[in-house]
Short mmCIF file of C-alpha atoms in Angstrom, two decimals:
data_model
loop_
_atom_site.label_atom_id
_atom_site.label_comp_id
_atom_site.label_asym_id
_atom_site.label_seq_id
_atom_site.Cartn_x
_atom_site.Cartn_y
_atom_site.Cartn_z
CA MET A 1 -0.09 0.07 0.01
CA SER A 2 1.29 3.32 -0.86
CA ARG A 3 1.90 6.05 1.97
CA THR A 4 -1.16 8.23 0.31
CA GLY A 5 -3.39 4.93 0.85
CA THR A 6 -2.26 4.29 4.14
CA LEU A 7 -3.05 7.99 5.28
CA ARG A 8 -6.64 7.54 3.97
CA VAL A 9 -7.04 4.25 5.93
CA ARG A 10 -5.41 6.05 8.99
CA ARG A 11 -8.01 8.73 8.79
CA GLY A 12 -10.95 6.35 8.17
CA VAL A 13 -10.24 4.24 11.15
CA THR A 14 -9.86 7.29 13.51
CA ALA A 15 -13.10 8.68 12.45
CA LEU A 16 -14.81 5.11 12.67
CA LEU A 17 -13.49 4.89 16.32
CA LEU A 18 -14.57 8.67 17.07
CA SER A 19 -17.77 8.03 15.74
CA THR A 20 -18.40 5.08 17.93
CA ALA A 21 -17.27 6.84 20.87
CA LEU A 22 -19.58 9.86 20.47
CA LEU A 23 -22.65 7.25 19.72
CA ALA A 24 -21.92 5.53 22.92
CA GLY A 25 -21.67 9.00 24.74
CA ALA A 26 -24.62 9.95 23.54
CA ALA A 27 -26.38 6.57 24.20
CA GLY A 28 -25.21 7.06 28.01
CA CYS A 29 -26.73 10.66 28.17
CA GLY A 30 -30.09 9.72 27.20
CA GLY A 31 -30.08 6.51 29.33
CA ALA A 32 -28.91 8.54 32.23
CA GLY A 33 -31.56 11.46 31.42
CA GLY A 34 -34.49 9.06 31.48
CA ALA A 35 -33.43 7.49 34.81
CA ASP A 36 -32.90 11.00 36.35
CA SER A 37 -36.48 12.04 35.10
CA ALA A 38 -38.08 8.90 36.74
CA ARG A 39 -36.56 9.44 40.11
CA GLY A 40 -38.21 12.70 40.32
CA PRO A 41 -37.32 15.70 42.41
CA GLY A 42 -34.99 15.00 45.24
CA GLY A 43 -34.05 11.50 43.97
CA ALA A 44 -30.67 12.38 42.32
CA ALA A 45 -28.16 15.16 41.67
CA PRO A 46 -29.30 18.41 39.89
CA LEU A 47 -29.66 17.88 35.96
CA SER A 48 -26.90 20.35 35.46
CA ALA A 49 -24.39 18.08 37.70
CA LEU A 50 -25.51 15.25 35.87
CA GLN A 51 -24.92 16.80 32.33
CA ALA A 52 -21.54 17.95 33.52
CA ALA A 53 -20.47 14.21 34.60
CA GLN A 54 -21.50 12.89 31.55
CA GLU A 55 -19.82 15.19 29.40
CA GLN A 56 -16.55 14.77 31.33
CA ALA A 57 -16.89 11.10 30.99
CA ARG A 58 -17.54 11.44 27.15
CA ALA A 59 -14.67 13.59 26.74
CA GLU A 60 -12.31 10.95 28.70
CA GLN A 61 -13.77 8.11 26.46
CA ILE A 62 -12.98 10.36 23.29
CA GLU A 63 -9.37 11.05 24.38
CA ALA A 64 -8.85 7.19 25.09
CA VAL A 65 -10.04 6.43 21.55
CA GLN A 66 -8.01 9.34 20.07
CA ALA A 67 -5.04 7.72 21.68
CA GLN A 68 -6.04 4.36 20.27
CA ALA A 69 -6.22 5.65 16.88
CA ALA A 70 -2.90 7.31 17.23
CA GLN A 71 -1.11 4.27 18.15
CA LEU A 72 -2.83 2.18 15.29
CA GLU A 73 -2.03 5.14 12.77
CA ALA A 74 1.67 4.91 14.09
CA ALA A 75 1.88 1.37 13.67
CA GLN A 76 0.16 1.54 10.22
CA PHE A 77 2.52 4.30 8.93
CA ALA A 78 5.64 2.20 10.14
CA ALA A 79 4.74 -0.65 8.35
CA ALA A 80 3.96 1.18 5.18
CA VAL A 81 7.34 2.86 5.41
CA GLU A 82 8.90 -0.25 6.03
CA ALA A 83 7.14 -2.04 3.09
CA GLU A 84 8.28 0.81 0.32
CA PRO A 85 11.88 0.13 -0.64
CA SER A 86 14.39 3.13 -0.35
CA PRO A 87 15.80 4.56 -3.52
CA ASP A 88 19.14 3.07 -2.69
CA ALA A 89 17.80 -0.37 -1.99
CA THR A 90 16.10 -0.24 -5.26
CA GLN A 91 19.19 1.00 -6.98
CA GLU A 92 21.23 -1.89 -5.41
CA ARG A 93 18.78 -4.41 -6.28
CA GLN A 94 18.76 -3.31 -9.84
CA LYS A 95 22.52 -3.33 -9.74
CA PHE A 96 22.60 -7.00 -8.41
CA ALA A 97 20.19 -7.99 -11.27
CA LYS A 98 22.80 -6.70 -13.95
CA THR A 99 25.80 -8.17 -12.46
CA ARG A 100 23.90 -11.82 -12.40
CA PHE A 101 22.86 -11.16 -15.95
CA VAL A 102 26.18 -10.29 -17.22
CA ALA A 103 27.74 -13.17 -15.61
CA ASN A 104 25.10 -15.75 -16.85
CA ALA A 105 24.87 -14.24 -20.13
CA GLY A 106 28.83 -14.06 -20.29
CA LEU A 107 28.96 -17.74 -19.59
CA ALA A 108 26.20 -18.70 -22.37
CA ALA A 109 28.24 -16.64 -24.86
CA GLY A 110 31.57 -18.27 -24.02
CA ALA A 111 30.34 -21.75 -24.06
CA THR A 112 28.57 -21.19 -27.36
CA TYR A 113 31.58 -19.78 -28.95
CA GLN A 114 34.29 -22.00 -27.49
CA TRP A 115 32.51 -25.46 -27.67
CA ILE A 116 30.12 -25.26 -30.70
CA ILE A 117 30.41 -22.28 -32.93
CA LYS A 118 34.62 -22.75 -33.07
CA PRO A 119 34.65 -26.24 -33.41
CA TYR A 120 31.90 -26.31 -35.87
CA ARG A 121 33.59 -23.55 -38.11
CA ALA A 122 36.86 -25.85 -37.90
CA GLY A 123 34.91 -28.87 -39.12
CA LYS A 124 35.44 -30.70 -36.03
CA PHE A 125 31.91 -32.31 -36.18
CA GLN A 126 31.99 -33.78 -39.67
CA LYS A 127 32.03 -37.39 -40.11
CA GLY A 128 35.78 -38.79 -40.03
CA ALA A 129 37.08 -35.71 -38.30
CA SER A 130 39.92 -36.28 -35.85
CA GLY A 131 38.29 -35.93 -32.43
CA ARG A 132 34.83 -35.82 -33.55
CA THR A 133 33.29 -37.99 -30.82
CA PHE A 134 34.67 -35.92 -28.14
CA ALA A 135 34.09 -32.63 -29.87
CA LEU A 136 30.31 -33.46 -30.15
CA ILE A 137 29.98 -34.45 -26.36
CA LYS A 138 31.35 -31.06 -25.55
CA ALA A 139 29.23 -29.38 -27.84
CA GLY A 140 26.09 -31.04 -26.47
CA LEU A 141 27.15 -30.20 -23.04
CA ALA A 142 27.72 -26.86 -24.14
CA GLY A 143 24.60 -26.42 -25.67
CA ALA A 144 22.54 -27.61 -22.65
CA PHE A 145 24.64 -25.45 -20.38
CA ALA A 146 24.21 -22.17 -22.80
CA TYR A 147 20.54 -22.78 -22.60
CA ASN A 148 20.33 -22.71 -18.96
CA ARG A 149 22.63 -19.91 -18.32
CA LEU A 150 20.41 -17.89 -20.67
CA LYS A 151 17.44 -18.84 -18.97
CA ALA A 152 18.65 -17.56 -15.70
CA ALA A 153 19.80 -14.29 -17.64
CA LEU A 154 16.12 -13.91 -18.46
CA GLN A 155 15.04 -14.22 -14.93
CA ASN A 156 18.09 -12.10 -13.61
CA ALA A 157 16.90 -9.14 -16.04
CA LYS A 158 13.74 -9.19 -14.21
CA GLY A 159 15.25 -7.05 -11.51
CA ASP A 160 15.99 -4.04 -13.55
CA PRO A 161 13.02 -2.68 -15.64
CA LEU A 162 15.08 -1.35 -18.45
CA LEU A 163 17.04 -4.67 -18.97
CA SER A 164 13.90 -6.78 -18.72
CA LYS A 165 12.09 -4.57 -21.44
CA ALA A 166 15.50 -5.12 -23.55
CA VAL A 167 15.36 -8.78 -23.13
CA ALA A 168 11.87 -9.58 -23.25
CA PRO A 169 11.83 -9.99 -27.42
CA LEU A 170 14.53 -12.57 -26.94
CA THR A 171 12.44 -15.26 -24.78
CA ALA A 172 11.19 -17.47 -27.77
CA GLY A 173 14.77 -17.30 -29.48
CA ILE A 174 16.10 -18.49 -26.19
CA GLU A 175 13.73 -21.28 -25.67
CA SER A 176 14.12 -22.54 -29.28
CA LEU A 177 17.80 -23.66 -28.02
CA LYS A 178 16.20 -26.00 -25.67
CA GLY A 179 16.99 -29.26 -27.73
CA LEU A 180 19.84 -28.28 -29.50
CA GLY A 181 22.28 -29.74 -27.08
CA THR A 182 21.18 -33.18 -27.55
CA LYS A 183 21.07 -32.63 -31.55
CA LEU A 184 24.79 -31.41 -31.14
CA ARG A 185 25.72 -34.51 -29.27
CA GLN A 186 24.09 -36.72 -31.76
CA GLY A 187 26.05 -35.03 -34.65
CA GLY A 188 22.79 -33.81 -36.24
CA ALA A 189 23.32 -29.90 -36.04
CA ASP A 190 23.25 -28.10 -39.37
CA ASP A 191 24.06 -24.47 -40.35
CA ALA A 192 20.46 -23.33 -39.14
CA ASP A 193 21.22 -24.82 -35.66
CA ILE A 194 24.39 -23.10 -35.31
CA SER A 195 23.19 -19.65 -36.61
CA SER A 196 20.10 -20.00 -33.88
CA PHE A 197 23.05 -19.99 -31.21
CA GLU A 198 24.95 -17.28 -33.02
CA ASN A 199 21.88 -14.98 -33.54
CA VAL A 200 20.57 -15.53 -29.74
CA ILE A 201 23.73 -14.63 -28.13
CA GLY A 202 24.15 -11.44 -30.43
CA GLY A 203 20.61 -10.31 -29.21
CA VAL A 204 21.39 -11.09 -25.54
CA LYS A 205 24.65 -8.98 -26.01
CA ASP A 206 22.93 -6.21 -27.95
CA ALA A 207 20.11 -5.96 -25.35
CA GLY A 208 22.63 -5.87 -22.43
CA LYS A 209 24.37 -3.37 -23.93
CA SER A 210 21.49 -1.02 -24.66
CA ALA A 211 20.46 -1.41 -20.86
CA GLY A 212 23.64 -0.78 -19.63
CA ALA A 213 24.88 -4.21 -18.80
CA PRO A 214 27.64 -5.13 -21.62
CA VAL A 215 28.20 -8.90 -21.82
CA THR A 216 31.57 -10.22 -22.28
CA ASP A 217 32.57 -13.80 -23.22
CA LYS A 218 33.65 -16.03 -20.45
CA VAL A 219 34.50 -19.45 -21.18
CA PRO A 220 33.32 -22.19 -18.62
CA SER A 221 35.73 -25.37 -18.34
CA VAL A 222 34.23 -28.78 -19.60
CA SER A 223 33.62 -29.69 -15.81
CA GLU A 224 31.56 -26.59 -15.48
CA LEU A 225 29.36 -27.50 -18.52
CA SER A 226 28.75 -30.69 -17.05
CA GLY A 227 27.26 -29.16 -14.03
CA GLY A 228 25.33 -26.49 -15.84
#
């Protein structure tokens, strides 16, 4: 709830409490007046004294209600202030989001270039090529790793409005990479599949740069790939 909304709630609660107190006081006055009339002359204190006592009692009741309302207002206001993040906290959260985005996107880019694009261009995935089996295994791991890191980067981007808006159009492209790791490992990837990785990574880098979060390639080790 915003502070404006909180103030409205506080005022409403105060008005309700005061209205309740006034109604209770009025009812008390009416009841006392009726009893006083029934007693007749000499059966009770003078009317003016009764009214003064009733007014005093009502004033004390209103003061008690006001004090209760003030305590409630203070508690609600403190809760509202605590719930609203300060500008410093917001900036820190956005900075952290960008840092995590850059780290995950950088690992995805590094894995894609080192273990997929580079060996593919060098002909390592072609049948009969030396070390083909090992190259395909690493490419398959890299494909799955890159997909997972890109998904994490998308999640990180949600912490910064500008970055989130920049990467939103890339969601479908990233999702299209989901099964390519298996295809790479089986040796069935073609030019279109490799281009898909290149285009997505390029799009992520462009989005990061436009939002003040430039991405640099960070090549993971083979052991990191298997844990991706």
